[in-house]
Amino acid sequence: MSDFSKDGYLNMELLRFTTAGSVDDGKSTLIGRLLYDSKQIFEDQLEAIEQRSSQRGFEHVDLSLLTDGLKAEREQGITIDVAYRYFATPKRKFIIADTPGHIQYTRNMVTGASTANAALILVDARKGVLEQTIRHSFIASLLQIPHLIICINKMDLVNYEEAAFEKVVDEFKSLSSKLDIKDVSFLPISALLGDNVVDKSKNMSWYNGPTLMYLLENLHISSDENHIDCRFPVQYVIRPQQTEYHDYRGYAGRISSGIFKPGDKIKVLPSEEIATVKTIELFGEEIPEAYSPMSVTITLDRDVDISRGDMIVRENNVPNILQEFDVMVCWLNSTPLQGGGKYALRHTTKDARCIIKDIRYKIDISTLHRNEEDKKIGMNDIARISIKTTVPIFFDSYRKNRHTGSIILIDESTNETIGAGMIV
Amino acid sequence: MILYHLNHLRELEAEAIYIIRETASQFERPAMLFSGGKDSIVMTHLARKAFYPARIPFPLLHIDTGHNFPETIEFRDKMVAEIGANLIVRNVQDSINSGRAKEEKGPNASRNMLQTITLLDALEELKVDAAMGGARRDEEKARAKERFFSHRDEFGQWDPKNQRPELWMLLNGRKHQGEHFRVFPLSNWTEMDVWMYIAMEKIDIPNIYFTHQREIVKRDGMLLANSEYITVRETEKAEMMTVRFRTIGDMTCTGAVLSPANSLQQIIEEVAASKTTERGTRSDDKRSETAMEDRKKAGYF
Ligand SMILES: Nc1nc2c(ncn2[C@@H]2O[C@H](COP(=O)(O)OP(=O)(O)OP(=O)(O)O)[C@@H](O)[C@H]2O)c(=O)[nH]1
Ligand SMILES: [Mg+2]
């Protein structure tokens, strides 16, 4: 593996990215190629997939086997669930979520994409933009993934022609004009043969842009967190049962956004009590400034009644505190969404219940139009709904804050997570 | 804005602490699996950080195969005493004695599979509803598919084709009576991250991770420690070698590597230069292509 100094390793940034796109467009092969060409595959792993490929009589080593690790996936040659892979270059450490393209497994794509800073959307140069390409791109924009990289793949099958590339670029641009996307790049690649993945292609002299690896190493990700609105959902209250810490009360949690400092005047929700931050600490060490995504423990200057599910915010910058709001929801279960139905809801560290007051519209995936007539929301559908919760929820819109703007809906009888919601 | 950016090890630390705190909050009787290996040592360290200055609010559970390295057990007992943790030990030998588990025969006999029986029995006996483990997704291709909160049915089985979606960091630990969860706070860590973190936090680890002289038997390309638990065949011989261990499991199935590394810095350099995965030293994974997936489906960690 590549050599890097200890100090260099400690200063690396983490980039989480996901693959997306229709079935067989080459997502898993691309991840395999990325790992292979950057020499991140171990000998025993490579031997195992070489053996497996030759047993099957393949011409090439099937690099998709590096992520398609389940028996059922290898048998069917498709990805079923997200596989996570890791690699590091001297610049960055990467967490890859390789997700399935098959429509049946869209919920697993949403799982992999929900925490990503970047998405690689693959398109087969021969087939162009397909329904799943649109669905995944729409989900990526709903999830507010800050960077999209459109990889136009299988260029080897269209003679590496610029016209084929441009045609897909145009198609995608007419789609993306209807989406809310901040940063898009387009790349012509062959995942199978490695063109423009880590090494510059010798077959496409007309292309002067960066390789995929270069892009991944150089995306600007430091501005992806919200450092303005201070939000600290209380996760756990620390009350030591040791006499020396008899009066200690620490509020443990992970900072959603903003920058907290000792001395800050804060407000506790829902009690609206005011207090001052005494210390921010972890393992006895005091932290001068705490920001997302740190996990810390906060102590206050006075005793306030605080429990899990409460939120600590700045006195003069509070989130919405409401029981009725609208949500864009991706439906993830084969049991359809029930208008008027009751569900369990989870928001930050808070559990509540909710009732579906209204199904406003469903997104027609082929046109991206709003359909206000069709209220049947089934598996993989995306809709805007209005909900009412049993207790007030302290939220920001998802666009402003991915942590305090997201919810999940849970079926109370099966306990399954059935909806992913982004508060409008 | 680079000023307000966590480096990746601190980000992984924050994520793991979040998951551990979430487990302590959402479940009634969580437990942390402790094997004495570096991953479970790091996980225990993170649990201390998560609740400090309080003690770890759940027990550590060790499923003792009886084939452990003596150094591992010594380390375990010392660590537990130092941090004031509550350790529960359940023995595979007891499962064998009571007829619940049947010892494998032959020179490659291992208690690896039997562990699952003892583990599932222990979880039921202690009514554990969430068992945290130090497994990492980079270890093995089936583990690469695991969620942070992994649901198990009432038989302790994993259904990899039908896992619950896991959105953002909103972890759903709801379950029916009799079911439980496996929780993996170190999911996103790599072997390198674990070593770097051990060095950064100056965490104590068993001395067999460092170079030492040991009697070794070469078998199927692996360097096995000679011990009372393995039978040296006629064609084999035990030789003294300078070795260390990359992972610590049972003496019967954990291979050593030839190595002069006697400091964390040297181990880190070795890991960076390594051409094989750490599971490559484990014969339990070499039994078949889907060995890990099959064991996990049955309830293995
Ligand atoms: N010729 C050619 N074939 C490719 C290329 N990339 C992928 N393939 C082939 O396309 C097929 C599907 O590739 P996968 O990587 O499994 O596709 P996927 O997008 O991961 O599919 P799902 O995960 O099931 O959605 C395999 O047979 C690959 O070998 C490419 O650049 N050129
Ligand atoms: Mg795939």
XYZ file of C-alpha atoms in Angstrom, chain B residues 10-269:
260
model
C -11.213 12.263 15.306
C -14.234 12.014 13.034
C -14.226 8.216 13.334
C -13.848 8.558 17.087
C -16.820 10.927 17.271
C -18.921 8.559 15.176
C -18.057 5.525 17.335
C -18.794 7.399 20.572
C -22.131 8.487 19.137
C -23.026 4.882 18.307
C -21.994 3.610 21.743
C -24.026 6.317 23.505
C -26.967 5.572 21.236
C -26.783 1.898 22.174
C -26.691 2.704 25.888
C -29.749 4.938 25.407
C -31.928 2.807 23.169
C -31.492 -0.592 24.805
C -32.294 -1.950 28.215
C -29.480 -4.459 28.551
C -26.591 -3.731 26.221
C -23.249 -5.488 26.530
C -19.889 -5.015 24.864
C -18.176 -8.087 23.469
C -14.578 -8.205 24.603
C -12.143 -10.608 22.981
C -8.824 -9.186 24.127
C -7.892 -8.210 20.579
C -6.930 -4.673 19.535
C -10.353 -3.815 18.106
C -12.225 -4.684 21.279
C -9.581 -2.844 23.315
C -10.089 0.274 21.193
C -13.860 -0.105 21.469
C -13.611 -0.362 25.260
C -11.439 2.751 25.307
C -14.104 4.592 23.290
C -16.784 3.422 25.730
C -14.779 4.915 28.589
C -14.527 8.186 26.711
C -18.243 8.177 25.922
C -19.387 8.115 29.554
C -16.486 9.653 31.465
C -16.329 10.465 34.368
C -18.983 7.790 34.933
C -17.990 4.150 34.558
C -18.966 2.199 31.477
C -22.699 1.637 32.041
C -22.821 -1.911 30.644
C -20.869 -5.131 31.165
C -18.037 -6.428 29.012
C -18.777 -9.966 27.868
C -15.962 -12.352 26.987
C -16.781 -15.610 25.229
C -13.764 -17.620 26.260
C -12.984 -20.487 23.916
C -10.446 -21.914 26.342
C -7.916 -21.688 23.506
C -6.861 -18.129 24.151
C -3.315 -16.955 24.365
C -2.475 -16.779 28.086
C -1.161 -13.245 27.442
C -4.654 -12.207 26.296
C -6.314 -13.376 29.498
C -3.661 -11.712 31.627
C -4.136 -8.464 29.761
C -7.931 -8.698 30.033
C -7.896 -9.116 33.794
C -5.435 -6.288 34.319
C -7.398 -3.900 32.100
C -10.736 -4.696 33.711
C -9.306 -4.067 37.175
C -7.787 -0.758 36.069
C -10.907 0.716 34.529
C -13.361 -0.756 37.016
C -15.453 -2.456 34.357
C -17.895 -5.255 34.973
C -16.589 -8.349 33.152
C -18.734 -11.398 32.471
C -17.036 -14.530 31.117
C -18.838 -17.434 29.483
C -16.872 -20.531 28.526
C -17.123 -22.648 25.407
C -15.854 -25.519 27.581
C -19.075 -25.320 29.616
C -21.137 -25.559 26.425
C -19.140 -28.649 25.488
C -19.513 -30.196 28.948
C -23.240 -29.673 28.951
C -23.556 -31.203 25.477
C -24.755 -27.934 23.840
C -21.625 -27.860 21.657
C -19.581 -30.658 20.169
C -15.793 -30.402 19.882
C -14.367 -30.645 16.335
C -11.968 -33.503 15.602
C -8.710 -33.667 13.649
C -5.531 -31.618 13.430
C -7.354 -28.478 12.244
C -10.005 -28.653 14.944
C -11.061 -25.218 16.086
C -13.559 -23.864 18.565
C -14.334 -20.940 16.341
C -17.717 -22.312 15.262
C -18.606 -23.423 18.763
C -18.245 -19.871 20.025
C -21.496 -18.953 18.322
C -23.431 -21.421 20.484
C -21.908 -20.111 23.702
C -22.440 -16.537 22.558
C -26.114 -17.001 21.695
C -26.715 -18.887 24.947
C -25.002 -16.126 26.922
C -27.026 -13.390 25.218
C -30.210 -15.252 26.077
C -29.195 -16.051 29.643
C -28.126 -12.468 30.365
C -31.095 -11.064 28.380
C -28.709 -8.911 26.352
C -30.694 -6.933 23.783
C -27.739 -5.214 22.081
C -24.299 -6.749 21.768
C -21.587 -4.356 20.610
C -18.710 -5.865 18.685
C -15.445 -4.526 17.332
C -15.890 -5.950 13.820
C -14.840 -3.631 11.006
C -16.224 -3.478 7.483
C -12.755 -3.529 5.947
C -12.006 -6.963 7.402
C -14.031 -9.135 5.117
C -16.464 -8.864 2.204
C -19.538 -10.001 4.153
C -18.711 -7.618 6.990
C -18.526 -4.829 4.401
C -22.308 -5.180 4.124
C -23.165 -4.771 7.771
C -25.169 -1.896 9.263
C -24.155 -0.049 12.465
C -27.318 -1.385 14.118
C -27.758 -4.887 12.758
C -31.039 -6.581 13.513
C -31.098 -10.271 14.560
C -34.204 -12.426 14.674
C -35.147 -14.527 17.672
C -32.717 -17.229 16.515
C -29.865 -14.728 16.452
C -29.667 -14.971 12.664
C -28.635 -12.275 10.197
C -30.611 -11.823 6.971
C -28.199 -9.960 4.675
C -30.708 -9.727 1.812
C -33.247 -7.945 3.926
C -31.471 -5.483 6.176
C -33.235 -2.434 7.535
C -32.437 0.813 5.790
C -30.156 2.999 7.914
C -30.550 6.670 7.083
C -28.156 9.399 8.130
C -27.182 8.626 11.705
C -30.764 7.992 12.807
C -30.292 4.498 14.215
C -33.444 2.456 14.714
C -33.066 -0.036 17.566
C -36.737 -0.979 17.891
C -37.420 -4.682 18.082
C -39.812 -7.385 19.187
C -39.484 -9.480 22.304
C -36.727 -12.059 21.916
C -34.925 -10.299 19.094
C -31.663 -8.486 19.569
C -29.193 -6.214 17.815
C -25.536 -6.449 17.017
C -23.912 -3.044 17.059
C -20.638 -2.174 15.339
C -19.186 1.167 16.462
C -15.913 0.592 14.551
C -17.625 -0.210 11.228
C -15.843 2.533 9.316
C -12.367 2.003 10.795
C -9.583 0.297 8.875
C -6.748 -1.721 10.365
C -4.521 1.314 9.827
C -6.965 3.618 11.618
C -7.020 1.299 14.620
C -3.228 1.272 14.887
C -2.945 5.022 14.381
C -5.555 5.567 17.053
C -3.802 3.235 19.494
C -0.619 5.254 18.939
C -2.383 8.620 19.162
C -4.248 7.756 22.365
C -1.396 5.697 23.845
C -3.673 2.712 24.476
C -2.158 -0.333 26.158
C -2.310 -3.593 24.148
C -1.241 -7.211 24.809
C 2.483 -7.771 24.288
C 2.008 -10.497 21.655
C 1.226 -7.772 19.104
C 4.924 -6.901 19.385
C 7.846 -9.022 18.253
C 8.869 -11.992 20.374
C 10.427 -15.455 20.117
C 7.959 -18.298 19.905
C 7.748 -21.931 18.939
C 5.927 -22.047 15.610
C 4.372 -24.806 13.505
C 4.005 -24.093 9.778
C 0.680 -25.341 8.477
C -1.106 -24.539 5.163
C 1.063 -21.462 4.731
C 0.226 -20.221 8.209
C 2.495 -19.810 11.204
C 0.631 -21.300 14.149
C 1.819 -20.935 17.718
C 2.696 -24.324 19.138
C 0.536 -25.009 22.165
C -1.256 -27.777 23.961
C -4.287 -27.054 21.756
C -2.741 -28.133 18.472
C -1.397 -31.511 17.438
C 1.925 -31.391 15.614
C 1.761 -33.889 12.733
C 4.596 -36.224 11.823
C 5.508 -34.210 8.758
C 5.623 -30.975 10.750
C 8.061 -29.642 13.254
C 7.968 -26.843 15.772
C 10.682 -24.193 15.352
C 11.611 -21.030 17.217
C 10.869 -17.906 15.178
C 10.758 -14.137 15.644
C 7.104 -13.269 15.215
C 4.202 -11.103 16.247
C 0.436 -11.296 15.760
C -1.630 -9.005 13.539
C -4.903 -10.190 15.000
C -5.564 -12.125 18.159
C -8.070 -14.928 18.114
C -7.790 -18.533 19.152
C -4.332 -20.084 19.287
C -5.620 -22.817 16.976
C -6.522 -20.571 14.066
C -4.619 -17.285 14.407
C -1.427 -17.179 12.359
C 1.632 -15.169 13.358
C 3.726 -13.036 11.004
C 7.513 -12.946 10.931
C 8.326 -9.521 12.263
C 10.936 -7.585 14.202
C 8.478 -4.750 15.003
C 8.789 -3.792 18.639
C 7.093 -0.398 18.677
C 3.792 1.014 17.472
C 5.639 3.114 14.931
C 7.213 -0.021 13.453
C 3.902 -1.865 13.453
C 2.303 1.045 11.600
C 5.063 0.970 8.998
